[in-house]
């Protein structure tokens, strides 16, 4: 490394945030980047550790020590080249990924880990600002065609890889704009949409074709799609929301999180939305303590909610790495997202028993303390109370793909978790049809979606050409390290 003693001399510094009173007046990103010189200092903390476990912690196998060293030496163009060699969209992961690489950083054994995520997003933002991100059109065309269904990170990563390999690729998206949940599921205060548009401009220049507003299974059958293309990749995501079937579920004012977030993102984009679900002037309760719940919280806060309470059925995670999740695993820790710093309350060990209401509208949520009985989480009798609520948002995760049409039309098999069944080469049971990302894996991280999209692209290239030189960072059975 360029500065072997950097980790001994320099403390970790992260990028800052604008103050809540300023950022709540806008829907834009509110991160304050570190100055370029300080990013280089942070990069110098990367140790000459011998075995960079961060490679293993990162599903796309980012060459983290390499671009850290280049940033330290002020060689930003070379750092961008190295970063792009493993990650198609560092502008997405640098903003949205929870950074499992930092959990496996060797320095993190007894010090704060290297600011890998901060350095990554600094590299790509500087690359776009410097006009270094150019199209990479293929040198030759193979004459083979591929349809990618779904335009989230998995589909886009696969499409870019296959286009650069010389195949003619069309990306189908049922929404009116390309981007999947990156476009309509992630609020702008976490990632503004010009980052998607800049990358799509590059991909279009490379030759990728985009077909927005086309719902495969409805506008075009899965069988018809397969007959038109030499191969098909399913990258639709796992979009079927997990429900909570308790008394009062049918009351007006109880909604799935995505039914709330998607229209909110459309309005921020300048679109007109009829009957938008709004939190302004309401007491809001969010069920589910993950990223989607935090997105709902930040959105409700900006809409002017009177109160927002997030309920989680389980225990509050520990603040420090527990003994049963040792380095280099990615531990489950108590995290404070930017939305939690802005507003709202969080309650753990809260079991939702019933939605209560009047005249068909929700007015409250009956909750009880959670107790553990024979390994099950159950409401503790005698601890029930009613919390006032005018709006309840279910952010309980997802249970698989919306796969009825593909199963009925093409007999594409689903597994017992409701995801598309896949083989070791990313293939489904239907010839020439492959799957990547959450559609086959289940709800997961953006970095896993990109890794799977890249790997599935290599499998499709091999299916079409007999061999492939495209990288395969992961296998379908891969999971984060666990002990």
Short mmCIF file of C-alpha atoms in Angstrom, two decimals:
data_model
loop_
_atom_site.label_atom_id
_atom_site.label_comp_id
_atom_site.label_asym_id
_atom_site.label_seq_id
_atom_site.Cartn_x
_atom_site.Cartn_y
_atom_site.Cartn_z
CA UNK A 1 0.00 0.00 0.00
CA UNK A 2 1.05 3.59 -0.53
CA UNK A 3 1.06 4.44 3.18
CA UNK A 4 1.68 1.34 5.24
CA UNK A 5 1.13 3.16 8.54
CA UNK A 6 -1.99 5.07 7.48
CA UNK A 7 -4.31 3.03 9.68
CA UNK A 8 -2.14 3.87 12.70
CA UNK A 9 -2.10 7.60 12.05
CA UNK A 10 -5.54 8.47 10.66
CA UNK A 11 -8.96 7.97 12.24
CA UNK A 12 -12.02 6.96 10.28
CA UNK A 13 -14.14 9.85 9.01
CA UNK A 14 -17.43 9.37 7.19
CA UNK A 15 -19.24 11.78 4.91
CA UNK A 16 -21.67 14.01 6.77
CA UNK A 17 -25.35 14.91 6.51
CA UNK A 18 -27.08 18.23 6.22
CA UNK A 19 -28.95 19.13 9.39
CA UNK A 20 -32.50 17.70 9.57
CA UNK A 21 -34.15 21.13 9.53
CA UNK A 22 -32.51 21.76 6.12
CA UNK A 23 -32.87 18.37 4.50
CA UNK A 24 -36.53 17.91 5.46
CA UNK A 25 -37.43 20.83 3.20
CA UNK A 26 -36.31 18.90 0.12
CA UNK A 27 -36.50 15.42 -1.38
CA UNK A 28 -32.96 15.58 -2.71
CA UNK A 29 -29.90 13.74 -1.42
CA UNK A 30 -28.48 15.45 1.66
CA UNK A 31 -25.09 13.76 2.06
CA UNK A 32 -22.10 16.08 2.38
CA UNK A 33 -19.16 14.34 0.64
CA UNK A 34 -15.68 14.39 2.07
CA UNK A 35 -13.19 16.64 0.29
CA UNK A 36 -11.09 14.80 -2.26
CA UNK A 37 -7.94 15.16 -0.15
CA UNK A 38 -9.67 13.62 2.86
CA UNK A 39 -10.96 10.72 0.77
CA UNK A 40 -7.35 10.03 -0.17
CA UNK A 41 -6.42 10.06 3.53
CA UNK A 42 -9.20 7.60 4.29
CA UNK A 43 -7.99 5.36 1.45
CA UNK A 44 -4.53 5.33 3.06
CA UNK A 45 -6.03 3.51 6.07
CA UNK A 46 -6.36 0.38 3.89
CA UNK A 47 -3.81 -1.99 5.41
CA UNK A 48 -1.20 -4.13 3.75
CA UNK A 49 -3.15 -6.99 5.31
CA UNK A 50 -1.86 -9.82 3.12
CA UNK A 51 -5.24 -11.47 2.63
CA UNK A 52 -7.92 -8.89 1.76
CA UNK A 53 -11.02 -10.46 3.31
CA UNK A 54 -13.01 -7.51 1.96
CA UNK A 55 -12.90 -9.31 -1.42
CA UNK A 56 -14.85 -12.18 0.10
CA UNK A 57 -17.24 -9.87 1.92
CA UNK A 58 -18.10 -8.14 -1.37
CA UNK A 59 -20.36 -10.28 -3.62
CA UNK A 60 -19.05 -8.61 -6.79
CA UNK A 61 -15.44 -9.20 -5.62
CA UNK A 62 -14.47 -5.54 -5.78
CA UNK A 63 -10.69 -5.06 -5.87
CA UNK A 64 -10.86 -2.77 -2.88
CA UNK A 65 -7.19 -2.49 -1.86
CA UNK A 66 -6.26 -1.76 -5.48
CA UNK A 67 -8.51 1.24 -5.91
CA UNK A 68 -7.84 2.44 -2.37
CA UNK A 69 -4.14 2.58 -3.23
CA UNK A 70 -4.86 4.42 -6.49
CA UNK A 71 -7.03 7.01 -4.70
CA UNK A 72 -4.29 7.55 -2.13
CA UNK A 73 -1.86 8.18 -5.00
CA UNK A 74 -4.33 10.61 -6.68
CA UNK A 75 -4.80 8.28 -9.65
CA UNK A 76 -8.58 8.61 -9.83
CA UNK A 77 -9.04 7.60 -13.46
CA UNK A 78 -7.22 4.32 -12.88
CA UNK A 79 -9.25 3.79 -9.72
CA UNK A 80 -12.46 4.19 -11.74
CA UNK A 81 -11.23 1.66 -14.30
CA UNK A 82 -10.46 -0.91 -11.60
CA UNK A 83 -13.78 -0.27 -9.85
CA UNK A 84 -15.76 -0.74 -13.07
CA UNK A 85 -13.95 -4.00 -13.82
CA UNK A 86 -16.02 -5.71 -11.10
CA UNK A 87 -19.06 -3.47 -10.57
CA UNK A 88 -21.29 -2.13 -13.33
CA UNK A 89 -23.01 0.40 -11.11
CA UNK A 90 -20.88 1.67 -8.21
CA UNK A 91 -23.02 4.81 -8.08
CA UNK A 92 -25.89 2.59 -6.89
CA UNK A 93 -23.98 0.40 -4.44
CA UNK A 94 -22.03 3.38 -3.10
CA UNK A 95 -25.32 4.93 -2.03
CA UNK A 96 -27.54 1.94 -1.20
CA UNK A 97 -25.37 -1.03 -0.23
CA UNK A 98 -24.96 -1.75 3.52
CA UNK A 99 -21.29 -2.49 2.82
CA UNK A 100 -20.69 -6.12 3.87
CA UNK A 101 -17.12 -5.48 2.69
CA UNK A 102 -16.56 -3.21 5.68
CA UNK A 103 -17.73 -5.93 8.06
CA UNK A 104 -14.96 -8.18 6.71
CA UNK A 105 -12.24 -5.50 6.62
CA UNK A 106 -9.17 -6.78 8.51
CA UNK A 107 -8.76 -3.41 10.17
CA UNK A 108 -12.27 -3.86 11.58
CA UNK A 109 -11.08 -6.58 13.94
CA UNK A 110 -10.03 -4.00 16.52
CA UNK A 111 -10.53 -0.59 14.88
CA UNK A 112 -13.20 1.15 12.79
CA UNK A 113 -13.06 -0.38 9.32
CA UNK A 114 -11.88 1.43 6.22
CA UNK A 115 -14.55 3.71 4.71
CA UNK A 116 -14.87 1.48 1.66
CA UNK A 117 -18.36 2.62 0.69
CA UNK A 118 -17.40 6.30 1.00
CA UNK A 119 -14.34 5.83 -1.21
CA UNK A 120 -16.32 3.82 -3.77
CA UNK A 121 -18.98 6.48 -4.29
CA UNK A 122 -16.33 9.21 -4.37
CA UNK A 123 -14.54 7.38 -7.20
CA UNK A 124 -17.63 7.02 -9.36
CA UNK A 125 -18.99 10.51 -8.69
CA UNK A 126 -15.61 11.95 -9.64
CA UNK A 127 -15.58 9.77 -12.76
CA UNK A 128 -18.95 11.09 -13.94
CA UNK A 129 -17.98 14.67 -13.10
CA UNK A 130 -14.77 14.23 -15.10
CA UNK A 131 -16.61 12.65 -18.08
CA UNK A 132 -14.64 9.44 -17.78
CA UNK A 133 -17.65 7.09 -17.97
CA UNK A 134 -17.79 6.25 -21.67
CA UNK A 135 -19.80 3.68 -23.65
CA UNK A 136 -18.06 0.37 -24.35
CA UNK A 137 -19.73 -0.87 -27.51
CA UNK A 138 -18.94 -4.44 -28.60
CA UNK A 139 -16.33 -4.95 -31.31
CA UNK A 140 -18.55 -7.48 -33.09
CA UNK A 141 -22.14 -8.67 -32.96
CA UNK A 142 -22.94 -12.34 -32.47
CA UNK A 143 -26.34 -12.22 -34.13
CA UNK A 144 -27.91 -13.71 -30.98
CA UNK A 145 -30.75 -11.98 -29.11
CA UNK A 146 -31.56 -11.88 -25.41
CA UNK A 147 -34.63 -10.55 -23.59
CA UNK A 148 -34.14 -9.35 -20.02
CA UNK A 149 -37.37 -9.07 -18.05
CA UNK A 150 -37.00 -6.52 -15.28
CA UNK A 151 -34.85 -3.40 -15.14
CA UNK A 152 -33.59 -3.43 -11.57
CA UNK A 153 -29.90 -3.85 -10.74
CA UNK A 154 -29.77 -7.56 -11.67
CA UNK A 155 -31.42 -7.06 -15.05
CA UNK A 156 -29.41 -3.97 -15.92
CA UNK A 157 -26.10 -5.59 -14.92
CA UNK A 158 -26.83 -8.67 -17.03
CA UNK A 159 -27.98 -6.54 -19.96
CA UNK A 160 -24.82 -4.45 -19.97
CA UNK A 161 -22.58 -7.51 -19.78
CA UNK A 162 -24.42 -9.31 -22.59
CA UNK A 163 -24.50 -6.22 -24.79
CA UNK A 164 -20.75 -5.77 -24.41
CA UNK A 165 -20.32 -9.45 -25.33
CA UNK A 166 -21.93 -8.69 -28.68
CA UNK A 167 -25.49 -9.91 -28.18
CA UNK A 168 -28.54 -7.83 -29.04
CA UNK A 169 -30.30 -7.23 -25.73
CA UNK A 170 -33.76 -5.82 -25.03
CA UNK A 171 -34.76 -4.97 -21.47
CA UNK A 172 -38.49 -5.17 -20.72
CA UNK A 173 -40.01 -3.21 -17.84
CA UNK A 174 -43.70 -3.12 -16.94
CA UNK A 175 -43.45 0.38 -15.42
CA UNK A 176 -43.37 3.43 -17.65
CA UNK A 177 -39.69 4.13 -16.91
CA UNK A 178 -36.61 1.94 -16.63
CA UNK A 179 -35.03 1.28 -13.25
CA UNK A 180 -37.30 -1.06 -11.29
CA UNK A 181 -37.27 -0.40 -7.55
CA UNK A 182 -34.24 1.84 -8.04
CA UNK A 183 -36.60 4.20 -9.84
CA UNK A 184 -39.83 3.93 -7.89
CA UNK A 185 -38.99 2.06 -4.69
CA UNK A 186 -35.99 4.03 -3.41
CA UNK A 187 -36.80 7.59 -2.29
CA UNK A 188 -34.86 10.41 -3.91
CA UNK A 189 -33.38 11.46 -0.58
CA UNK A 190 -31.42 8.18 -0.69
CA UNK A 191 -30.64 8.23 -4.41
CA UNK A 192 -31.69 10.84 -6.92
CA UNK A 193 -32.78 9.45 -10.26
CA UNK A 194 -30.26 11.24 -12.46
CA UNK A 195 -27.80 8.54 -11.41
CA UNK A 196 -30.01 5.97 -13.16
CA UNK A 197 -30.47 8.17 -16.21
CA UNK A 198 -26.74 8.74 -16.64
CA UNK A 199 -26.07 5.01 -16.64
CA UNK A 200 -28.98 4.29 -19.00
CA UNK A 201 -27.55 6.84 -21.43
CA UNK A 202 -24.27 4.91 -21.45
CA UNK A 203 -26.07 1.58 -21.94
CA UNK A 204 -28.17 2.91 -24.83
CA UNK A 205 -25.01 4.18 -26.53
CA UNK A 206 -23.54 0.68 -26.15
CA UNK A 207 -26.54 -0.83 -27.90
CA UNK A 208 -28.88 -2.05 -25.16
CA UNK A 209 -32.52 -1.54 -26.08
CA UNK A 210 -35.16 -0.62 -23.51
CA UNK A 211 -38.85 -1.47 -23.69
CA UNK A 212 -40.68 0.31 -20.87
CA UNK A 213 -44.40 -0.08 -20.27
CA UNK A 214 -44.48 -3.71 -21.44
CA UNK A 215 -45.84 -6.25 -18.95
CA UNK A 216 -44.56 -9.71 -19.85
CA UNK A 217 -47.28 -12.24 -19.18
CA UNK A 218 -49.98 -9.71 -20.07
CA UNK A 219 -48.91 -7.64 -23.09
CA UNK A 220 -46.67 -10.44 -24.38
CA UNK A 221 -46.94 -14.01 -23.15
CA UNK A 222 -43.87 -15.72 -21.74
CA UNK A 223 -44.09 -18.35 -24.50
CA UNK A 224 -44.22 -15.66 -27.18
CA UNK A 225 -41.26 -13.85 -25.65
CA UNK A 226 -39.20 -17.04 -25.60
CA UNK A 227 -40.01 -17.71 -29.24
CA UNK A 228 -38.78 -14.25 -30.26
CA UNK A 229 -35.39 -14.43 -28.53
CA UNK A 230 -32.53 -16.87 -28.33
CA UNK A 231 -32.48 -16.59 -24.53
CA UNK A 232 -34.51 -14.94 -21.77
CA UNK A 233 -33.41 -13.73 -18.35
CA UNK A 234 -35.98 -13.35 -15.57
CA UNK A 235 -34.91 -10.47 -13.32
CA UNK A 236 -38.28 -9.29 -12.07
CA UNK A 237 -37.34 -9.11 -8.41
CA UNK A 238 -39.27 -10.56 -5.47
CA UNK A 239 -42.16 -8.12 -5.42
CA UNK A 240 -44.94 -10.05 -3.70
CA UNK A 241 -45.38 -8.31 -0.32
CA UNK A 242 -45.71 -10.22 2.95
CA UNK A 243 -49.16 -9.61 4.42
CA UNK A 244 -50.37 -9.63 8.02
CA UNK A 245 -53.73 -11.34 8.17
CA UNK A 246 -55.09 -10.22 11.53
CA UNK A 247 -58.47 -8.72 12.46
CA UNK A 248 -58.98 -5.31 10.88
CA UNK A 249 -56.67 -5.90 7.93
CA UNK A 250 -59.36 -4.68 5.52
CA UNK A 251 -59.72 -1.28 7.20
CA UNK A 252 -59.09 1.78 5.06
CA UNK A 253 -55.69 3.21 5.91
CA UNK A 254 -53.77 -0.08 6.14
CA UNK A 255 -51.44 -0.37 3.15
CA UNK A 256 -48.42 -2.23 1.87
CA UNK A 257 -45.26 -0.14 2.00
CA UNK A 258 -44.68 -0.15 -1.76
CA UNK A 259 -48.23 1.05 -2.41
CA UNK A 260 -47.20 4.09 -0.40
CA UNK A 261 -43.61 4.59 -1.62
CA UNK A 262 -44.12 4.17 -5.37
CA UNK A 263 -46.74 6.95 -5.76
CA UNK A 264 -44.66 9.20 -3.50
CA UNK A 265 -41.65 8.73 -5.78
CA UNK A 266 -43.79 9.43 -8.83
CA UNK A 267 -44.99 12.71 -7.35
CA UNK A 268 -41.42 13.73 -6.56
CA UNK A 269 -40.61 13.02 -10.21
CA UNK A 270 -43.30 15.50 -11.24
CA UNK A 271 -46.01 13.02 -12.17
CA UNK A 272 -49.69 13.43 -11.30
CA UNK A 273 -50.97 10.66 -9.02
CA UNK A 274 -54.65 10.21 -8.21
CA UNK A 275 -55.69 9.16 -4.70
CA UNK A 276 -52.14 9.27 -3.39
CA UNK A 277 -51.64 7.85 0.09
CA UNK A 278 -50.41 10.76 2.22
CA UNK A 279 -49.07 10.91 5.76
CA UNK A 280 -49.44 14.64 6.32
CA UNK A 281 -51.28 15.45 9.56
CA UNK A 282 -51.57 11.77 10.51
CA UNK A 283 -50.32 9.42 13.19
CA UNK A 284 -48.39 6.80 11.26
CA UNK A 285 -47.37 3.32 12.37
CA UNK A 286 -44.88 1.31 10.33
CA UNK A 287 -44.67 -2.44 10.85
CA UNK A 288 -41.17 -3.66 10.05
CA UNK A 289 -37.79 -2.30 11.07
CA UNK A 290 -35.78 -2.81 7.85
CA UNK A 291 -34.71 -0.52 5.03
CA UNK A 292 -38.20 -0.34 3.54
CA UNK A 293 -39.58 0.77 6.88
CA UNK A 294 -36.91 3.46 7.11
CA UNK A 295 -37.82 4.64 3.59
CA UNK A 296 -41.46 4.91 4.70
CA UNK A 297 -40.36 6.85 7.77
CA UNK A 298 -38.31 9.37 5.80
CA UNK A 299 -41.15 9.82 3.32
CA UNK A 300 -43.82 10.26 6.00
CA UNK A 301 -41.63 12.78 7.82
CA UNK A 302 -41.27 14.88 4.67
CA UNK A 303 -45.00 14.71 4.06
CA UNK A 304 -45.66 16.23 7.48
CA UNK A 305 -46.79 13.32 9.66
CA UNK A 306 -47.75 14.24 13.24
CA UNK A 307 -46.05 11.13 14.61
CA UNK A 308 -44.36 8.05 13.20
CA UNK A 309 -43.74 4.88 15.20
CA UNK A 310 -41.88 1.89 13.83
CA UNK A 311 -42.81 -1.45 15.40
CA UNK A 312 -40.60 -4.53 15.23
CA UNK A 313 -41.70 -7.90 16.58
CA UNK A 314 -38.21 -9.04 17.59
CA UNK A 315 -35.54 -7.88 20.01
CA UNK A 316 -33.49 -4.76 19.42
CA UNK A 317 -30.20 -5.86 17.83
CA UNK A 318 -26.98 -5.24 19.76
CA UNK A 319 -24.88 -2.13 19.15
CA UNK A 320 -21.66 -4.15 18.85
CA UNK A 321 -20.77 -7.37 17.05
CA UNK A 322 -22.12 -10.35 19.07
CA UNK A 323 -19.96 -13.37 19.84
CA UNK A 324 -22.01 -15.66 17.60
CA UNK A 325 -21.40 -13.41 14.56
CA UNK A 326 -17.59 -13.06 14.60
CA UNK A 327 -15.43 -11.27 12.07
CA UNK A 328 -15.47 -11.56 9.03
CA UNK A 329 -19.24 -12.22 9.02
CA UNK A 330 -21.71 -9.40 8.47
CA UNK A 331 -23.34 -8.98 11.89
CA UNK A 332 -26.89 -7.96 12.63
CA UNK A 333 -26.51 -4.69 14.52
CA UNK A 334 -28.74 -1.89 15.72
CA UNK A 335 -28.56 0.64 12.94
CA UNK A 336 -29.70 4.24 12.92
CA UNK A 337 -30.62 5.26 9.38
CA UNK A 338 -30.75 8.91 8.44
CA UNK A 339 -34.55 8.78 8.65
CA UNK A 340 -34.37 7.63 12.29
CA UNK A 341 -32.21 10.65 13.12
CA UNK A 342 -34.83 12.97 11.66
CA UNK A 343 -38.04 11.94 13.38
CA UNK A 344 -40.10 9.16 14.88
CA UNK A 345 -39.96 6.45 17.54
CA UNK A 346 -38.85 2.82 17.35
CA UNK A 347 -40.35 0.06 19.48
CA UNK A 348 -39.06 -3.50 19.67
CA UNK A 349 -40.68 -6.66 21.05
CA UNK A 350 -44.01 -5.37 19.77
CA UNK A 351 -46.47 -7.95 18.44
CA UNK A 352 -49.32 -6.55 16.36
CA UNK A 353 -52.56 -8.20 17.46
CA UNK A 354 -55.30 -6.27 15.67
CA UNK A 355 -56.04 -3.20 13.58
CA UNK A 356 -58.88 -1.25 15.16
CA UNK A 357 -61.08 1.32 13.49
CA UNK A 358 -64.32 3.22 13.19
CA UNK A 359 -66.61 3.54 10.19
CA UNK A 360 -64.33 1.36 8.13
CA UNK A 361 -61.19 3.45 8.75
CA UNK A 362 -58.20 2.52 10.88
CA UNK A 363 -57.87 4.46 14.13
CA UNK A 364 -55.31 2.40 15.99
CA UNK A 365 -53.18 -0.70 16.30
CA UNK A 366 -53.53 -3.11 19.20
CA UNK A 367 -50.08 -4.35 20.20
CA UNK A 368 -48.71 -6.61 22.92
CA UNK A 369 -45.26 -7.39 24.21
CA UNK A 370 -43.53 -10.20 22.35
CA UNK A 371 -42.56 -13.27 24.33
CA UNK A 372 -40.63 -16.29 23.09
CA UNK A 373 -42.33 -19.65 23.65
CA UNK A 374 -40.66 -22.79 22.30
CA UNK A 375 -38.77 -20.69 19.79
CA UNK A 376 -41.88 -18.88 18.59
CA UNK A 377 -42.63 -15.17 18.96
CA UNK A 378 -46.07 -14.73 20.52
CA UNK A 379 -48.03 -11.81 22.01
CA UNK A 380 -47.87 -11.86 25.79
CA UNK A 381 -51.33 -12.01 27.33
CA UNK A 382 -52.28 -9.07 29.50
CA UNK A 383 -49.87 -6.61 27.86
CA UNK A 384 -52.17 -5.38 25.11
CA UNK A 385 -52.55 -1.68 24.41
CA UNK A 386 -53.90 0.40 21.55
CA UNK A 387 -51.68 2.89 19.76
CA UNK A 388 -53.46 5.61 17.76
CA UNK A 389 -52.93 5.37 14.00
CA UNK A 390 -54.49 7.07 10.98
CA UNK A 391 -52.14 5.32 8.56
CA UNK A 392 -50.50 1.89 8.90
CA UNK A 393 -47.76 0.78 6.51
CA UNK A 394 -46.77 -2.88 6.20
CA UNK A 395 -43.02 -3.09 5.55
CA UNK A 396 -42.69 -6.79 6.38
CA UNK A 397 -40.59 -7.90 3.45
CA UNK A 398 -41.50 -9.93 0.38
CA UNK A 399 -42.47 -13.55 -0.20
CA UNK A 400 -41.34 -14.19 -3.76
CA UNK A 401 -42.08 -13.38 -7.37
CA UNK A 402 -45.39 -12.57 -8.96
CA UNK A 403 -44.97 -15.76 -10.94
CA UNK A 404 -48.44 -16.98 -11.79
CA UNK A 405 -48.27 -15.92 -15.44
CA UNK A 406 -44.82 -17.39 -16.10
CA UNK A 407 -45.82 -20.63 -14.42
CA UNK A 408 -49.12 -20.89 -16.28
CA UNK A 409 -47.80 -19.81 -19.69
CA UNK A 410 -44.36 -21.44 -19.74
CA UNK A 411 -44.46 -23.91 -16.85
CA UNK A 412 -41.48 -22.13 -15.27
CA UNK A 413 -41.14 -23.79 -11.88
CA UNK A 414 -41.11 -21.96 -8.55
CA UNK A 415 -39.36 -23.24 -5.44
CA UNK A 416 -40.88 -23.72 -2.00
CA UNK A 417 -40.08 -20.10 -1.08
CA UNK A 418 -42.05 -18.68 -3.99
CA UNK A 419 -38.99 -17.77 -6.05
CA UNK A 420 -38.06 -19.00 -9.52
CA UNK A 421 -36.33 -22.35 -9.26
CA UNK A 422 -32.81 -22.29 -10.68
CA UNK A 423 -29.97 -24.65 -11.43
CA UNK A 424 -26.22 -24.27 -10.91
CA UNK A 425 -25.86 -22.46 -14.25
CA UNK A 426 -28.66 -19.96 -13.45
CA UNK A 427 -31.03 -21.86 -15.78
CA UNK A 428 -34.69 -22.50 -15.01
CA UNK A 429 -36.47 -25.70 -15.97
CA UNK A 430 -37.42 -24.06 -19.29
CA UNK A 431 -34.80 -24.31 -22.03
CA UNK A 432 -33.06 -21.00 -22.71
CA UNK A 433 -34.69 -19.24 -19.77
CA UNK A 434 -32.47 -18.07 -16.89
CA UNK A 435 -33.02 -16.20 -13.64
CA UNK A 436 -30.97 -13.79 -11.52
CA UNK A 437 -31.36 -11.47 -8.57
CA UNK A 438 -34.20 -11.43 -6.09
CA UNK A 439 -36.46 -13.36 -8.50
CA UNK A 440 -34.40 -16.48 -7.80
CA UNK A 441 -32.62 -15.60 -4.58
CA UNK A 442 -35.38 -13.91 -2.64
CA UNK A 443 -35.23 -10.40 -1.27
CA UNK A 444 -31.60 -9.44 -0.79
CA UNK A 445 -29.00 -6.67 -1.19
CA UNK A 446 -28.40 -4.59 -4.30
CA UNK A 447 -24.81 -5.81 -4.47
CA UNK A 448 -26.01 -9.43 -4.62
CA UNK A 449 -28.38 -8.49 -7.46
CA UNK A 450 -25.52 -6.99 -9.48
CA UNK A 451 -23.28 -9.99 -8.76
CA UNK A 452 -25.98 -12.43 -9.83
CA UNK A 453 -26.79 -10.41 -12.95
CA UNK A 454 -23.13 -10.51 -13.99
CA UNK A 455 -22.88 -14.24 -13.30
CA UNK A 456 -26.11 -15.08 -15.12
CA UNK A 457 -24.88 -13.07 -18.11
CA UNK A 458 -21.83 -15.33 -18.30
CA UNK A 459 -24.08 -18.41 -18.19
CA UNK A 460 -26.30 -17.03 -20.98
CA UNK A 461 -23.26 -16.10 -23.07
CA UNK A 462 -21.96 -19.65 -22.67
CA UNK A 463 -25.38 -21.09 -23.58
CA UNK A 464 -25.44 -19.02 -26.77
CA UNK A 465 -21.78 -19.25 -27.80
CA UNK A 466 -20.54 -22.45 -26.18
CA UNK A 467 -18.01 -20.59 -24.05
CA UNK A 468 -17.76 -17.26 -22.24
CA UNK A 469 -15.07 -14.95 -20.96
CA UNK A 470 -17.50 -12.89 -18.87
CA UNK A 471 -16.84 -12.91 -15.10
CA UNK A 472 -18.89 -15.09 -12.71
CA UNK A 473 -18.50 -13.54 -9.25
CA UNK A 474 -21.03 -15.84 -7.55
CA UNK A 475 -22.87 -19.15 -7.89
CA UNK A 476 -26.62 -19.60 -7.26
CA UNK A 477 -25.92 -21.37 -3.95
CA UNK A 478 -23.65 -18.60 -2.64
CA UNK A 479 -24.65 -16.89 0.58
CA UNK A 480 -22.82 -14.48 2.89
CA UNK A 481 -20.35 -16.20 5.23
CA UNK A 482 -22.07 -17.60 8.31
CA UNK A 483 -20.88 -19.63 11.27
#
